mmCIF file of C-alpha atoms and ligand atoms in Angstrom:
data_model
loop_
_atom_site.group_PDB
_atom_site.id
_atom_site.type_symbol
_atom_site.label_atom_id
_atom_site.label_comp_id
_atom_site.label_asym_id
_atom_site.label_seq_id
_atom_site.Cartn_x
_atom_site.Cartn_y
_atom_site.Cartn_z
ATOM 1 C CA MET A 1186 34.125 66.199 50.684
ATOM 2 C CA LEU A 1187 36.974 64.047 49.371
ATOM 3 C CA ASP A 1188 39.245 65.482 46.681
ATOM 4 C CA THR A 1189 38.028 63.376 43.770
ATOM 5 C CA ARG A 1190 40.489 65.082 41.381
ATOM 6 C CA ARG A 1191 43.232 63.246 43.268
ATOM 7 C CA ILE A 1192 41.303 60.003 43.716
ATOM 8 C CA ARG A 1193 39.963 59.474 40.190
ATOM 9 C CA PRO A 1194 43.359 58.971 38.465
ATOM 10 C CA ASP A 1195 43.964 56.024 40.813
ATOM 11 C CA PHE A 1196 41.141 54.166 39.051
ATOM 12 C CA PRO A 1197 42.200 53.350 35.471
ATOM 13 C CA ILE A 1198 38.688 52.290 34.424
ATOM 14 C CA LEU A 1199 37.343 55.800 35.068
ATOM 15 C CA ALA A 1200 39.458 57.155 32.208
ATOM 16 C CA GLN A 1201 37.462 54.937 29.869
ATOM 17 C CA GLN A 1202 34.341 56.021 28.043
ATOM 18 C CA GLU A 1203 30.919 54.393 28.186
ATOM 19 C CA ASN A 1204 29.048 54.685 24.884
ATOM 20 C CA GLY A 1205 31.367 57.509 23.842
ATOM 21 C CA GLN A 1206 30.648 59.522 27.018
ATOM 22 C CA ARG A 1207 32.454 60.136 30.310
ATOM 23 C CA LEU A 1208 31.966 56.974 32.371
ATOM 24 C CA VAL A 1209 29.649 57.858 35.243
ATOM 25 C CA TYR A 1210 29.764 54.746 37.406
ATOM 26 C CA LEU A 1211 26.888 54.762 39.874
ATOM 27 C CA ASP A 1212 26.493 51.055 40.591
ATOM 28 C CA ASN A 1213 28.839 50.873 43.546
ATOM 29 C CA ALA A 1214 26.402 48.962 45.731
ATOM 30 C CA ALA A 1215 26.758 46.093 43.230
ATOM 31 C CA THR A 1216 30.533 46.321 43.046
ATOM 32 C CA SER A 1217 33.135 49.061 43.316
ATOM 33 C CA GLN A 1218 35.887 49.871 40.842
ATOM 34 C CA LYS A 1219 39.475 48.967 41.755
ATOM 35 C CA PRO A 1220 42.413 51.324 42.267
ATOM 36 C CA LEU A 1221 45.846 50.659 40.756
ATOM 37 C CA ARG A 1222 47.118 49.911 44.239
ATOM 38 C CA VAL A 1223 44.883 46.810 44.355
ATOM 39 C CA ILE A 1224 45.558 45.776 40.764
ATOM 40 C CA ASP A 1225 49.300 46.226 41.328
ATOM 41 C CA ALA A 1226 49.236 44.261 44.591
ATOM 42 C CA ILE A 1227 47.766 41.270 42.752
ATOM 43 C CA THR A 1228 50.271 41.541 39.889
ATOM 44 C CA HIS A 1229 53.109 41.930 42.382
ATOM 45 C CA PHE A 1230 51.984 38.853 44.306
ATOM 46 C CA TYR A 1231 51.987 36.676 41.181
ATOM 47 C CA SER A 1232 55.196 38.232 39.861
ATOM 48 C CA HIS A 1233 57.190 37.825 43.073
ATOM 49 C CA HIS A 1234 55.568 35.736 45.824
ATOM 50 C CA ASN A 1235 53.314 33.088 44.296
ATOM 51 C CA ALA A 1236 53.320 29.726 46.074
ATOM 52 C CA ASN A 1237 50.745 27.749 48.015
ATOM 53 C CA VAL A 1238 50.195 29.002 51.556
ATOM 54 C CA HIS A 1239 50.738 27.312 54.954
ATOM 55 C CA ARG A 1240 52.574 24.371 53.363
ATOM 56 C CA GLY A 1241 55.997 24.938 51.914
ATOM 57 C CA ALA A 1242 59.235 25.000 53.868
ATOM 58 C CA TYR A 1243 60.872 27.234 51.253
ATOM 59 C CA ALA A 1244 61.163 31.029 51.310
ATOM 60 C CA LEU A 1245 58.629 31.711 48.560
ATOM 61 C CA ALA A 1246 55.920 29.757 50.368
ATOM 62 C CA VAL A 1247 56.697 31.645 53.551
ATOM 63 C CA GLU A 1248 56.346 34.955 51.673
ATOM 64 C CA ALA A 1249 53.004 33.884 50.200
ATOM 65 C CA THR A 1250 51.768 32.834 53.643
ATOM 66 C CA GLU A 1251 52.922 36.124 55.138
ATOM 67 C CA ALA A 1252 51.108 38.115 52.440
ATOM 68 C CA TYR A 1253 47.919 36.112 53.016
ATOM 69 C CA GLU A 1254 48.083 36.416 56.810
ATOM 70 C CA ALA A 1255 48.907 40.141 56.608
ATOM 71 C CA ALA A 1256 45.604 40.614 54.792
ATOM 72 C CA ARG A 1257 43.837 38.837 57.664
ATOM 73 C CA THR A 1258 45.454 41.233 60.118
ATOM 74 C CA ALA A 1259 44.348 44.192 57.951
ATOM 75 C CA ILE A 1260 40.716 43.024 57.987
ATOM 76 C CA ALA A 1261 40.841 42.459 61.748
ATOM 77 C CA ARG A 1262 42.137 46.012 62.276
ATOM 78 C CA PHE A 1263 39.674 47.528 59.782
ATOM 79 C CA VAL A 1264 36.557 46.247 61.584
ATOM 80 C CA ASN A 1265 38.138 46.034 65.063
ATOM 81 C CA ALA A 1266 37.704 42.252 65.202
ATOM 82 C CA TRP A 1267 37.867 40.450 68.554
ATOM 83 C CA ALA A 1268 41.033 38.673 67.359
ATOM 84 C CA ARG A 1269 42.701 38.008 64.011
ATOM 85 C CA GLU A 1270 41.853 34.296 64.554
ATOM 86 C CA GLY A 1271 38.219 35.396 64.355
ATOM 87 C CA VAL A 1272 38.630 36.434 60.694
ATOM 88 C CA VAL A 1273 37.811 33.623 58.254
ATOM 89 C CA PHE A 1274 38.496 34.276 54.574
ATOM 90 C CA THR A 1275 35.477 33.557 52.371
ATOM 91 C CA ARG A 1276 34.354 34.460 48.859
ATOM 92 C CA GLY A 1277 32.217 37.251 50.318
ATOM 93 C CA THR A 1278 29.090 37.971 52.313
ATOM 94 C CA THR A 1279 27.052 35.193 50.707
ATOM 95 C CA GLU A 1280 29.561 32.511 51.606
ATOM 96 C CA SER A 1281 30.076 33.977 55.080
ATOM 97 C CA ILE A 1282 26.376 33.783 55.900
ATOM 98 C CA ASN A 1283 26.119 30.278 54.441
ATOM 99 C CA LEU A 1284 29.043 29.308 56.665
ATOM 100 C CA VAL A 1285 27.195 30.503 59.790
ATOM 101 C CA ALA A 1286 23.924 28.866 58.726
ATOM 102 C CA GLY A 1287 25.610 25.633 57.663
ATOM 103 C CA SER A 1288 27.847 25.331 60.718
ATOM 104 C CA TRP A 1289 26.498 27.196 63.771
ATOM 105 C CA GLY A 1290 22.931 26.937 62.471
ATOM 106 C CA ARG A 1291 22.976 23.216 61.732
ATOM 107 C CA ALA A 1292 24.599 22.466 65.072
ATOM 108 C CA ASN A 1293 22.295 24.620 67.195
ATOM 109 C CA VAL A 1294 18.910 25.127 65.523
ATOM 110 C CA LYS A 1295 16.282 22.424 66.160
ATOM 111 C CA GLY A 1296 12.705 21.751 65.085
ATOM 112 C CA GLY A 1297 10.350 24.335 66.595
ATOM 113 C CA ASP A 1298 13.084 27.002 66.938
ATOM 114 C CA THR A 1299 12.836 30.436 65.326
ATOM 115 C CA VAL A 1300 15.300 32.356 63.157
ATOM 116 C CA VAL A 1301 14.637 36.071 62.640
ATOM 117 C CA VAL A 1302 15.530 38.122 59.555
ATOM 118 C CA THR A 1303 14.142 41.429 58.292
ATOM 119 C CA ALA A 1304 12.064 42.370 55.273
ATOM 120 C CA MET A 1305 14.910 44.575 54.030
ATOM 121 C CA ASP A 1306 17.457 41.760 53.953
ATOM 122 C CA HIS A 1307 19.309 40.804 50.778
ATOM 123 C CA HIS A 1308 18.495 37.303 49.503
ATOM 124 C CA SER A 1309 21.887 36.188 50.787
ATOM 125 C CA ASN A 1310 20.723 36.916 54.346
ATOM 126 C CA ILE A 1311 17.351 35.212 53.782
ATOM 127 C CA VAL A 1312 17.820 32.124 51.615
ATOM 128 C CA PRO A 1313 20.524 30.391 53.738
ATOM 129 C CA TRP A 1314 18.180 30.742 56.738
ATOM 130 C CA GLN A 1315 15.227 29.415 54.722
ATOM 131 C CA ILE A 1316 17.288 26.356 53.768
ATOM 132 C CA LEU A 1317 18.322 25.840 57.409
ATOM 133 C CA CYS A 1318 14.781 26.275 58.748
ATOM 134 C CA GLN A 1319 13.329 23.916 56.144
ATOM 135 C CA GLU A 1320 15.923 21.278 56.993
ATOM 136 C CA LYS A 1321 15.344 21.591 60.742
ATOM 137 C CA GLY A 1322 11.601 22.239 60.833
ATOM 138 C CA ALA A 1323 12.286 25.670 62.349
ATOM 139 C CA THR A 1324 10.330 28.882 61.685
ATOM 140 C CA LEU A 1325 11.744 31.826 59.762
ATOM 141 C CA ARG A 1326 10.229 35.090 61.057
ATOM 142 C CA MET A 1327 10.594 38.188 58.886
ATOM 143 C CA VAL A 1328 10.473 41.517 60.737
ATOM 144 C CA GLU A 1329 8.463 44.217 58.934
ATOM 145 C CA ILE A 1330 9.734 47.634 57.889
ATOM 146 C CA THR A 1331 8.143 51.025 58.501
ATOM 147 C CA LYS A 1332 6.734 53.229 55.722
ATOM 148 C CA ASP A 1333 9.901 55.327 55.677
ATOM 149 C CA GLY A 1334 12.104 52.258 55.166
ATOM 150 C CA ARG A 1335 13.447 51.389 58.609
ATOM 151 C CA ILE A 1336 13.265 48.169 60.607
ATOM 152 C CA ASP A 1337 9.985 48.293 62.555
ATOM 153 C CA LEU A 1338 11.287 48.159 66.122
ATOM 154 C CA ALA A 1339 7.865 47.227 67.536
ATOM 155 C CA ASP A 1340 7.716 44.227 65.204
ATOM 156 C CA PHE A 1341 11.355 43.404 65.994
ATOM 157 C CA GLY A 1342 10.356 43.293 69.681
ATOM 158 C CA ARG A 1343 7.417 40.989 68.889
ATOM 159 C CA ALA A 1344 9.698 38.673 66.881
ATOM 160 C CA LEU A 1345 12.039 38.409 69.882
ATOM 161 C CA GLU A 1346 9.199 37.119 72.069
ATOM 162 C CA ALA A 1347 9.651 33.729 70.321
ATOM 163 C CA LYS A 1348 13.189 33.586 71.861
ATOM 164 C CA PRO A 1349 14.873 33.045 68.473
ATOM 165 C CA LYS A 1350 18.140 31.160 68.174
ATOM 166 C CA ILE A 1351 19.478 33.532 65.519
ATOM 167 C CA VAL A 1352 18.695 37.149 64.633
ATOM 168 C CA ALA A 1353 20.128 38.326 61.298
ATOM 169 C CA PHE A 1354 19.897 41.824 59.807
ATOM 170 C CA PRO A 1355 21.773 44.172 57.477
ATOM 171 C CA TYR A 1356 23.808 47.041 58.936
ATOM 172 C CA VAL A 1357 23.065 49.031 55.743
ATOM 173 C CA SER A 1358 20.311 48.149 53.269
ATOM 174 C CA ASN A 1359 21.435 47.824 49.645
ATOM 175 C CA SER A 1360 17.941 48.647 48.372
ATOM 176 C CA LEU A 1361 16.967 51.531 50.662
ATOM 177 C CA GLY A 1362 20.255 52.928 51.929
ATOM 178 C CA THR A 1363 18.972 52.707 55.517
ATOM 179 C CA VAL A 1364 21.688 52.587 58.175
ATOM 180 C CA ASN A 1365 20.196 50.354 60.862
ATOM 181 C CA PRO A 1366 20.869 50.810 64.601
ATOM 182 C CA ALA A 1367 22.948 47.623 64.590
ATOM 183 C CA ALA A 1368 24.287 47.902 68.148
ATOM 184 C CA GLN A 1369 20.799 48.456 69.555
ATOM 185 C CA LEU A 1370 19.352 45.537 67.533
ATOM 186 C CA SER A 1371 22.172 43.281 68.647
ATOM 187 C CA LYS A 1372 21.651 44.213 72.292
ATOM 188 C CA LEU A 1373 17.916 43.500 72.103
ATOM 189 C CA ALA A 1374 18.541 40.185 70.331
ATOM 190 C CA HIS A 1375 21.134 39.131 72.925
ATOM 191 C CA ALA A 1376 18.737 39.971 75.741
ATOM 192 C CA ALA A 1377 16.306 37.515 74.115
ATOM 193 C CA GLY A 1378 19.048 34.854 74.052
ATOM 194 C CA ALA A 1379 19.824 34.949 70.314
ATOM 195 C CA VAL A 1380 23.078 34.919 68.414
ATOM 196 C CA THR A 1381 23.318 37.881 66.011
ATOM 197 C CA VAL A 1382 24.486 37.876 62.399
ATOM 198 C CA VAL A 1383 25.157 41.231 60.764
ATOM 199 C CA ASP A 1384 25.232 41.485 56.976
ATOM 200 C CA GLY A 1385 28.035 43.995 56.522
ATOM 201 C CA ALA A 1386 28.168 43.922 52.698
ATOM 202 C CA GLN A 1387 27.078 47.566 52.466
ATOM 203 C CA SER A 1388 28.539 48.873 55.719
ATOM 204 C CA SER A 1389 32.196 47.800 55.465
ATOM 205 C CA PRO A 1390 32.807 49.831 52.276
ATOM 206 C CA HIS A 1391 31.067 52.951 53.531
ATOM 207 C CA LEU A 1392 31.193 53.349 57.339
ATOM 208 C CA ARG A 1393 33.697 53.078 60.128
ATOM 209 C CA VAL A 1394 32.818 49.612 61.449
ATOM 210 C CA ASP A 1395 33.651 48.404 64.944
ATOM 211 C CA VAL A 1396 32.287 44.900 65.458
ATOM 212 C CA GLN A 1397 33.188 44.960 69.157
ATOM 213 C CA ALA A 1398 31.141 48.117 69.650
ATOM 214 C CA LEU A 1399 28.263 46.555 67.675
ATOM 215 C CA ASP A 1400 28.696 43.495 69.887
ATOM 216 C CA CYS A 1401 27.275 41.224 67.206
ATOM 217 C CA ASP A 1402 28.400 37.584 67.085
ATOM 218 C CA PHE A 1403 29.039 37.225 63.358
ATOM 219 C CA TYR A 1404 29.780 39.936 60.794
ATOM 220 C CA ALA A 1405 29.944 39.198 57.042
ATOM 221 C CA LEU A 1406 31.722 41.381 54.478
ATOM 222 C CA SER A 1407 32.497 41.392 50.739
ATOM 223 C CA GLY A 1408 35.821 42.711 49.446
ATOM 224 C CA HIS A 1409 34.649 43.539 45.932
ATOM 225 C CA LYS A 1410 32.312 46.298 47.171
ATOM 226 C CA MET A 1411 35.189 48.003 49.039
ATOM 227 C CA LEU A 1412 37.762 48.365 46.239
ATOM 228 C CA GLY A 1413 38.960 44.762 46.613
ATOM 229 C CA PRO A 1414 38.884 41.872 44.150
ATOM 230 C CA MET A 1415 35.844 39.824 43.190
ATOM 231 C CA GLY A 1416 35.552 36.661 45.276
ATOM 232 C CA SER A 1417 37.227 38.223 48.318
ATOM 233 C CA GLY A 1418 35.603 38.608 51.712
ATOM 234 C CA ALA A 1419 35.455 37.447 55.260
ATOM 235 C CA LEU A 1420 33.405 36.213 58.142
ATOM 236 C CA VAL A 1421 34.403 38.028 61.324
ATOM 237 C CA ALA A 1422 33.272 36.207 64.456
ATOM 238 C CA LYS A 1423 33.750 35.933 68.188
ATOM 239 C CA PRO A 1424 36.554 33.360 68.466
ATOM 240 C CA ALA A 1425 34.795 31.300 71.161
ATOM 241 C CA LEU A 1426 31.877 30.718 68.796
ATOM 242 C CA LEU A 1427 34.187 29.619 65.972
ATOM 243 C CA GLU A 1428 36.029 27.279 68.363
ATOM 244 C CA ALA A 1429 32.800 25.522 69.242
ATOM 245 C CA MET A 1430 31.479 25.288 65.683
ATOM 246 C CA PRO A 1431 31.857 22.224 63.457
ATOM 247 C CA PRO A 1432 33.737 22.683 60.171
ATOM 248 C CA TYR A 1433 31.890 23.855 57.089
ATOM 249 C CA HIS A 1434 33.996 22.430 54.242
ATOM 250 C CA GLY A 1435 36.080 19.293 54.653
ATOM 251 C CA GLY A 1436 39.437 18.928 52.880
ATOM 252 C CA GLY A 1437 43.083 19.839 53.053
ATOM 253 C CA GLU A 1438 44.361 22.498 55.455
ATOM 254 C CA MET A 1439 41.350 22.429 57.785
ATOM 255 C CA ILE A 1440 42.489 19.227 59.548
ATOM 256 C CA GLU A 1441 44.950 18.430 62.312
ATOM 257 C CA ARG A 1442 45.047 14.597 61.924
ATOM 258 C CA VAL A 1443 43.239 12.340 59.469
ATOM 259 C CA TRP A 1444 42.598 8.699 60.361
ATOM 260 C CA ASP A 1445 40.873 6.206 58.075
ATOM 261 C CA ASP A 1446 37.446 6.912 59.475
ATOM 262 C CA ARG A 1447 37.607 10.325 61.138
ATOM 263 C CA SER A 1448 39.649 13.494 61.516
ATOM 264 C CA SER A 1449 40.469 16.168 64.036
ATOM 265 C CA TRP A 1450 40.400 19.832 63.147
ATOM 266 C CA ASN A 1451 42.976 22.540 62.668
ATOM 267 C CA LYS A 1452 42.918 25.661 64.875
ATOM 268 C CA ILE A 1453 40.597 28.557 64.007
ATOM 269 C CA PRO A 1454 40.389 30.218 61.540
ATOM 270 C CA HIS A 1455 42.026 27.473 59.421
ATOM 271 C CA LYS A 1456 39.341 24.972 60.474
ATOM 272 C CA PHE A 1457 37.028 26.921 58.145
ATOM 273 C CA GLU A 1458 39.442 27.394 55.253
ATOM 274 C CA GLY A 1459 39.597 23.954 53.623
ATOM 275 C CA GLY A 1460 41.513 23.752 50.333
ATOM 276 C CA THR A 1461 43.794 26.247 48.607
ATOM 277 C CA PRO A 1462 42.434 29.702 49.391
ATOM 278 C CA ASN A 1463 42.095 32.626 47.006
ATOM 279 C CA VAL A 1464 45.376 34.214 48.050
ATOM 280 C CA GLU A 1465 45.327 36.907 45.354
ATOM 281 C CA ALA A 1466 41.888 37.977 46.576
ATOM 282 C CA ALA A 1467 43.132 38.272 50.147
ATOM 283 C CA VAL A 1468 46.222 40.215 49.079
ATOM 284 C CA GLY A 1469 44.099 42.552 46.924
ATOM 285 C CA LEU A 1470 41.654 43.099 49.777
ATOM 286 C CA GLY A 1471 44.530 43.965 52.089
ATOM 287 C CA ALA A 1472 45.651 46.626 49.586
ATOM 288 C CA ALA A 1473 42.075 47.947 49.300
ATOM 289 C CA ILE A 1474 41.875 48.324 53.068
ATOM 290 C CA ALA A 1475 45.177 50.238 53.100
ATOM 291 C CA TYR A 1476 43.751 52.610 50.467
ATOM 292 C CA LEU A 1477 40.528 53.184 52.431
ATOM 293 C CA GLU A 1478 42.416 53.669 55.697
ATOM 294 C CA GLN A 1479 44.547 56.319 54.061
ATOM 295 C CA LEU A 1480 41.412 58.235 53.050
ATOM 296 C CA GLY A 1481 39.786 57.693 56.460
ATOM 297 C CA MET A 1482 36.421 55.960 56.747
ATOM 298 C CA ASP A 1483 34.742 58.950 58.381
ATOM 299 C CA LYS A 1484 35.646 61.066 55.339
ATOM 300 C CA VAL A 1485 34.447 58.271 53.027
ATOM 301 C CA SER A 1486 31.003 58.195 54.635
ATOM 302 C CA GLU A 1487 30.713 61.987 54.800
ATOM 303 C CA HIS A 1488 31.533 62.192 51.083
ATOM 304 C CA GLU A 1489 28.919 59.631 50.087
ATOM 305 C CA GLN A 1490 26.260 61.048 52.356
ATOM 306 C CA GLU A 1491 26.755 64.478 50.834
ATOM 307 C CA LEU A 1492 26.468 63.045 47.305
ATOM 308 C CA ALA A 1493 23.308 61.166 48.295
ATOM 309 C CA ARG A 1494 21.840 64.323 49.850
ATOM 310 C CA VAL A 1495 22.464 66.351 46.679
ATOM 311 C CA ALA A 1496 21.194 63.550 44.419
ATOM 312 C CA ILE A 1497 17.998 63.118 46.455
ATOM 313 C CA ASP A 1498 17.453 66.863 46.519
ATOM 314 C CA ARG A 1499 17.885 67.250 42.759
ATOM 315 C CA LEU A 1500 16.014 64.104 41.687
ATOM 316 C CA SER A 1501 13.076 65.033 43.934
ATOM 317 C CA GLN A 1502 12.670 68.245 41.967
ATOM 318 C CA ILE A 1503 11.755 66.196 38.883
ATOM 319 C CA GLU A 1504 8.003 65.720 38.750
ATOM 320 C CA GLY A 1505 7.129 62.025 38.785
ATOM 321 C CA VAL A 1506 10.284 60.850 40.574
ATOM 322 C CA THR A 1507 9.720 58.847 43.769
ATOM 323 C CA ILE A 1508 12.671 58.271 46.099
ATOM 324 C CA TYR A 1509 12.626 55.258 48.448
ATOM 325 C CA GLY A 1510 14.191 54.884 51.881
ATOM 326 C CA PRO A 1511 14.539 57.177 54.871
ATOM 327 C CA ARG A 1512 15.507 60.850 54.596
ATOM 328 C CA ASP A 1513 18.203 60.595 57.239
ATOM 329 C CA HIS A 1514 20.469 57.844 58.630
ATOM 330 C CA ARG A 1515 21.197 56.650 55.167
ATOM 331 C CA ALA A 1516 24.250 55.690 53.154
ATOM 332 C CA GLY A 1517 25.105 56.674 49.575
ATOM 333 C CA VAL A 1518 22.382 54.583 47.966
ATOM 334 C CA VAL A 1519 19.537 56.369 46.164
ATOM 335 C CA PRO A 1520 16.695 54.126 44.962
ATOM 336 C CA PHE A 1521 14.036 55.747 42.789
ATOM 337 C CA THR A 1522 11.330 55.256 40.200
ATOM 338 C CA TYR A 1523 10.260 57.743 37.552
ATOM 339 C CA GLY A 1524 6.561 57.799 36.700
ATOM 340 C CA ASP A 1525 5.623 54.841 34.574
ATOM 341 C CA ILE A 1526 9.059 54.311 32.995
ATOM 342 C CA HIS A 1527 10.222 50.806 33.750
ATOM 343 C CA PRO A 1528 13.480 51.014 35.752
ATOM 344 C CA HIS A 1529 15.166 48.685 33.245
ATOM 345 C CA ASP A 1530 14.274 51.073 30.396
ATOM 346 C CA LEU A 1531 15.531 53.969 32.472
ATOM 347 C CA ALA A 1532 18.877 52.225 33.107
ATOM 348 C CA THR A 1533 19.243 51.394 29.387
ATOM 349 C CA ILE A 1534 18.523 54.987 28.348
ATOM 350 C CA LEU A 1535 20.909 56.392 30.972
ATOM 351 C CA ASP A 1536 23.661 54.099 29.712
ATOM 352 C CA LYS A 1537 23.521 55.912 26.349
ATOM 353 C CA ASP A 1538 24.725 58.982 28.267
ATOM 354 C CA GLY A 1539 27.474 57.002 29.991
ATOM 355 C CA VAL A 1540 25.548 56.765 33.286
ATOM 356 C CA CYS A 1541 25.650 53.271 34.835
ATOM 357 C CA ILE A 1542 22.888 52.652 37.361
ATOM 358 C CA ARG A 1543 21.261 49.448 38.553
ATOM 359 C CA ALA A 1544 17.638 48.509 37.872
ATOM 360 C CA GLY A 1545 15.751 45.552 39.283
ATOM 361 C CA HIS A 1546 14.799 44.000 42.588
ATOM 362 C CA HIS A 1547 18.393 44.242 43.875
ATOM 363 C CA CYS A 1548 18.113 40.727 45.372
ATOM 364 C CA THR A 1549 15.471 41.981 47.804
ATOM 365 C CA GLN A 1550 12.203 40.582 46.461
ATOM 366 C CA PRO A 1551 10.425 40.492 49.869
ATOM 367 C CA LEU A 1552 11.256 44.210 50.239
ATOM 368 C CA MET A 1553 10.031 45.058 46.723
ATOM 369 C CA ARG A 1554 6.690 43.390 47.503
ATOM 370 C CA ARG A 1555 6.352 45.557 50.590
ATOM 371 C CA LEU A 1556 7.227 48.696 48.623
ATOM 372 C CA GLY A 1557 4.568 47.684 46.077
ATOM 373 C CA VAL A 1558 6.991 47.810 43.115
ATOM 374 C CA ALA A 1559 8.541 45.109 40.952
ATOM 375 C CA ALA A 1560 11.791 47.029 40.600
ATOM 376 C CA THR A 1561 13.519 50.335 41.285
ATOM 377 C CA ALA A 1562 16.357 52.241 39.667
ATOM 378 C CA ARG A 1563 19.300 52.701 42.029
ATOM 379 C CA ALA A 1564 22.221 55.116 41.962
ATOM 380 C CA SER A 1565 24.926 54.307 44.508
ATOM 381 C CA PHE A 1566 28.012 56.366 45.200
ATOM 382 C CA TYR A 1567 31.603 55.835 46.214
ATOM 383 C CA ILE A 1568 34.803 57.748 46.838
ATOM 384 C CA TYR A 1569 35.482 58.653 43.179
ATOM 385 C CA ASN A 1570 32.016 60.022 42.427
ATOM 386 C CA ASP A 1571 31.597 63.774 42.350
ATOM 387 C CA LEU A 1572 29.007 66.463 41.726
ATOM 388 C CA ASP A 1573 29.636 66.190 37.951
ATOM 389 C CA ASP A 1574 28.397 62.592 38.178
ATOM 390 C CA ILE A 1575 25.201 63.797 39.837
ATOM 391 C CA ASP A 1576 24.767 66.450 37.123
ATOM 392 C CA ALA A 1577 25.112 63.713 34.507
ATOM 393 C CA LEU A 1578 22.605 61.502 36.372
ATOM 394 C CA VAL A 1579 19.996 64.233 36.753
ATOM 395 C CA THR A 1580 20.397 65.459 33.162
ATOM 396 C CA ALA A 1581 20.075 61.904 31.811
ATOM 397 C CA VAL A 1582 16.981 61.212 33.959
ATOM 398 C CA ARG A 1583 15.324 64.438 32.733
ATOM 399 C CA LYS A 1584 16.168 63.470 29.145
ATOM 400 C CA ALA A 1585 14.606 60.032 29.659
ATOM 401 C CA GLY A 1586 11.453 61.744 30.942
ATOM 402 C CA GLU A 1587 11.233 63.844 27.762
ATOM 403 C CA LEU A 1588 11.860 60.792 25.605
ATOM 404 C CA PHE A 1589 9.157 58.700 27.256
ATOM 405 C CA GLY A 1590 6.750 61.628 27.761
ATOM 406 C CA VAL A 1591 6.597 60.574 31.395
ATOM 407 C CA LEU A 1592 3.470 61.114 33.420
ATOM 408 C CA ALA A 1593 3.673 61.303 37.173
ATOM 409 C CA SER A 1594 2.055 58.084 38.376
HETATM 410 N N1 PMP B 3094 24.071 41.691 51.375
HETATM 411 C C1 PMP B 3094 23.918 42.892 50.844
HETATM 412 C C2 PMP B 3094 23.236 43.966 51.641
HETATM 413 C C3 PMP B 3094 24.398 43.149 49.552
HETATM 414 O O1 PMP B 3094 24.247 44.350 49.007
HETATM 415 C C4 PMP B 3094 25.046 42.114 48.839
HETATM 416 C C5 PMP B 3094 25.582 42.330 47.438
HETATM 417 N N2 PMP B 3094 24.666 42.924 46.574
HETATM 418 C C6 PMP B 3094 25.188 40.878 49.464
HETATM 419 C C7 PMP B 3094 24.696 40.708 50.725
HETATM 420 C C8 PMP B 3094 25.874 39.737 48.777
HETATM 421 O O2 PMP B 3094 27.213 39.993 48.633
HETATM 422 P P1 PMP B 3094 28.155 39.043 47.741
HETATM 423 O O3 PMP B 3094 27.446 38.913 46.417
HETATM 424 O O4 PMP B 3094 29.409 39.822 47.635
HETATM 425 O O5 PMP B 3094 28.293 37.771 48.446
#
């Protein structure tokens, strides 16, 4: 496991208390905390290099542009992108997927076509496709999941019989923790003639990702879940696809020439980065990647998987606790319910003991319907969590059970 005694002091927020108790932050699937290295990188940028990028002829503007473009290179290296020109800065996974739907989707999907998603997708990998399909008169096909919380491969195969234009799925589920066989799914989808879109919001922070090995076409990631700033993220794509795609946002920077009635477009990736970008977010994300690379992504995933294993083991010993998701091939996300205690009540009670967990549908309402619950409680781990955090979680859950006089449902 990682040496959390060395990691924790890098995160100033962890020295704070929550309701007078040690802060036990277990909502990392929603967003991660930020190390000083990221906070300092942002402060340093504004203190020493701030200027608009790609425009000025003066030294400061060149420095700002270099800092911004260095972050692009860092992302490309981190996920083994096809080329750094295939990395488009966005506000995160949601914007990345909307970019693909709004550009590639609008240009290529016609009435009668099919787009495939899965029942474990986050709303951000469902709703943009619903909007596209409604606009085009196309069909959105949702692939079912198995009882143990995996993509049903038989149903995936049936969905491919419609020869879909796009197949979208999450690498890691935020509500179940399932790590999907992304390379295998991509290969099957390509054999059916589809373009593949991988939601990498929960994989980039937690696994070693190699988009070329996955051989997907588009990969979306969010910086704020991987130690980076809010509003940072990227779409990583095969450059040839980006070249052929129409722009998504019109404005400054994304053009080559502008005539009175029409324009020509800048080179990729700038064609998709209209307007002044969030340079501080890019710089912060670059620093976050450097921090993760120093730890090593294999160690990061081992650490979280071990925490999840211990948490599942200990929570399962509490009568009335139900854990969701598969027993193996899972990331550090532990969704659970406890008898008839509403997950929101559970999260509120746990907060009194300084334990921050998420409760709700986790932006996966189609999945919740299939699980037959309105909501779950969810503990999700990251590099600074340790066995003391799991002790605190389990103790607080047991206490909540005593308080509510829980009955196993
Ligand atoms: N997909 C998954 C699997 C997620 O967990 C999230 C964030 N909860 C998103 C997409 C959306 O990410 P963002 O809000 O950063 O755009």
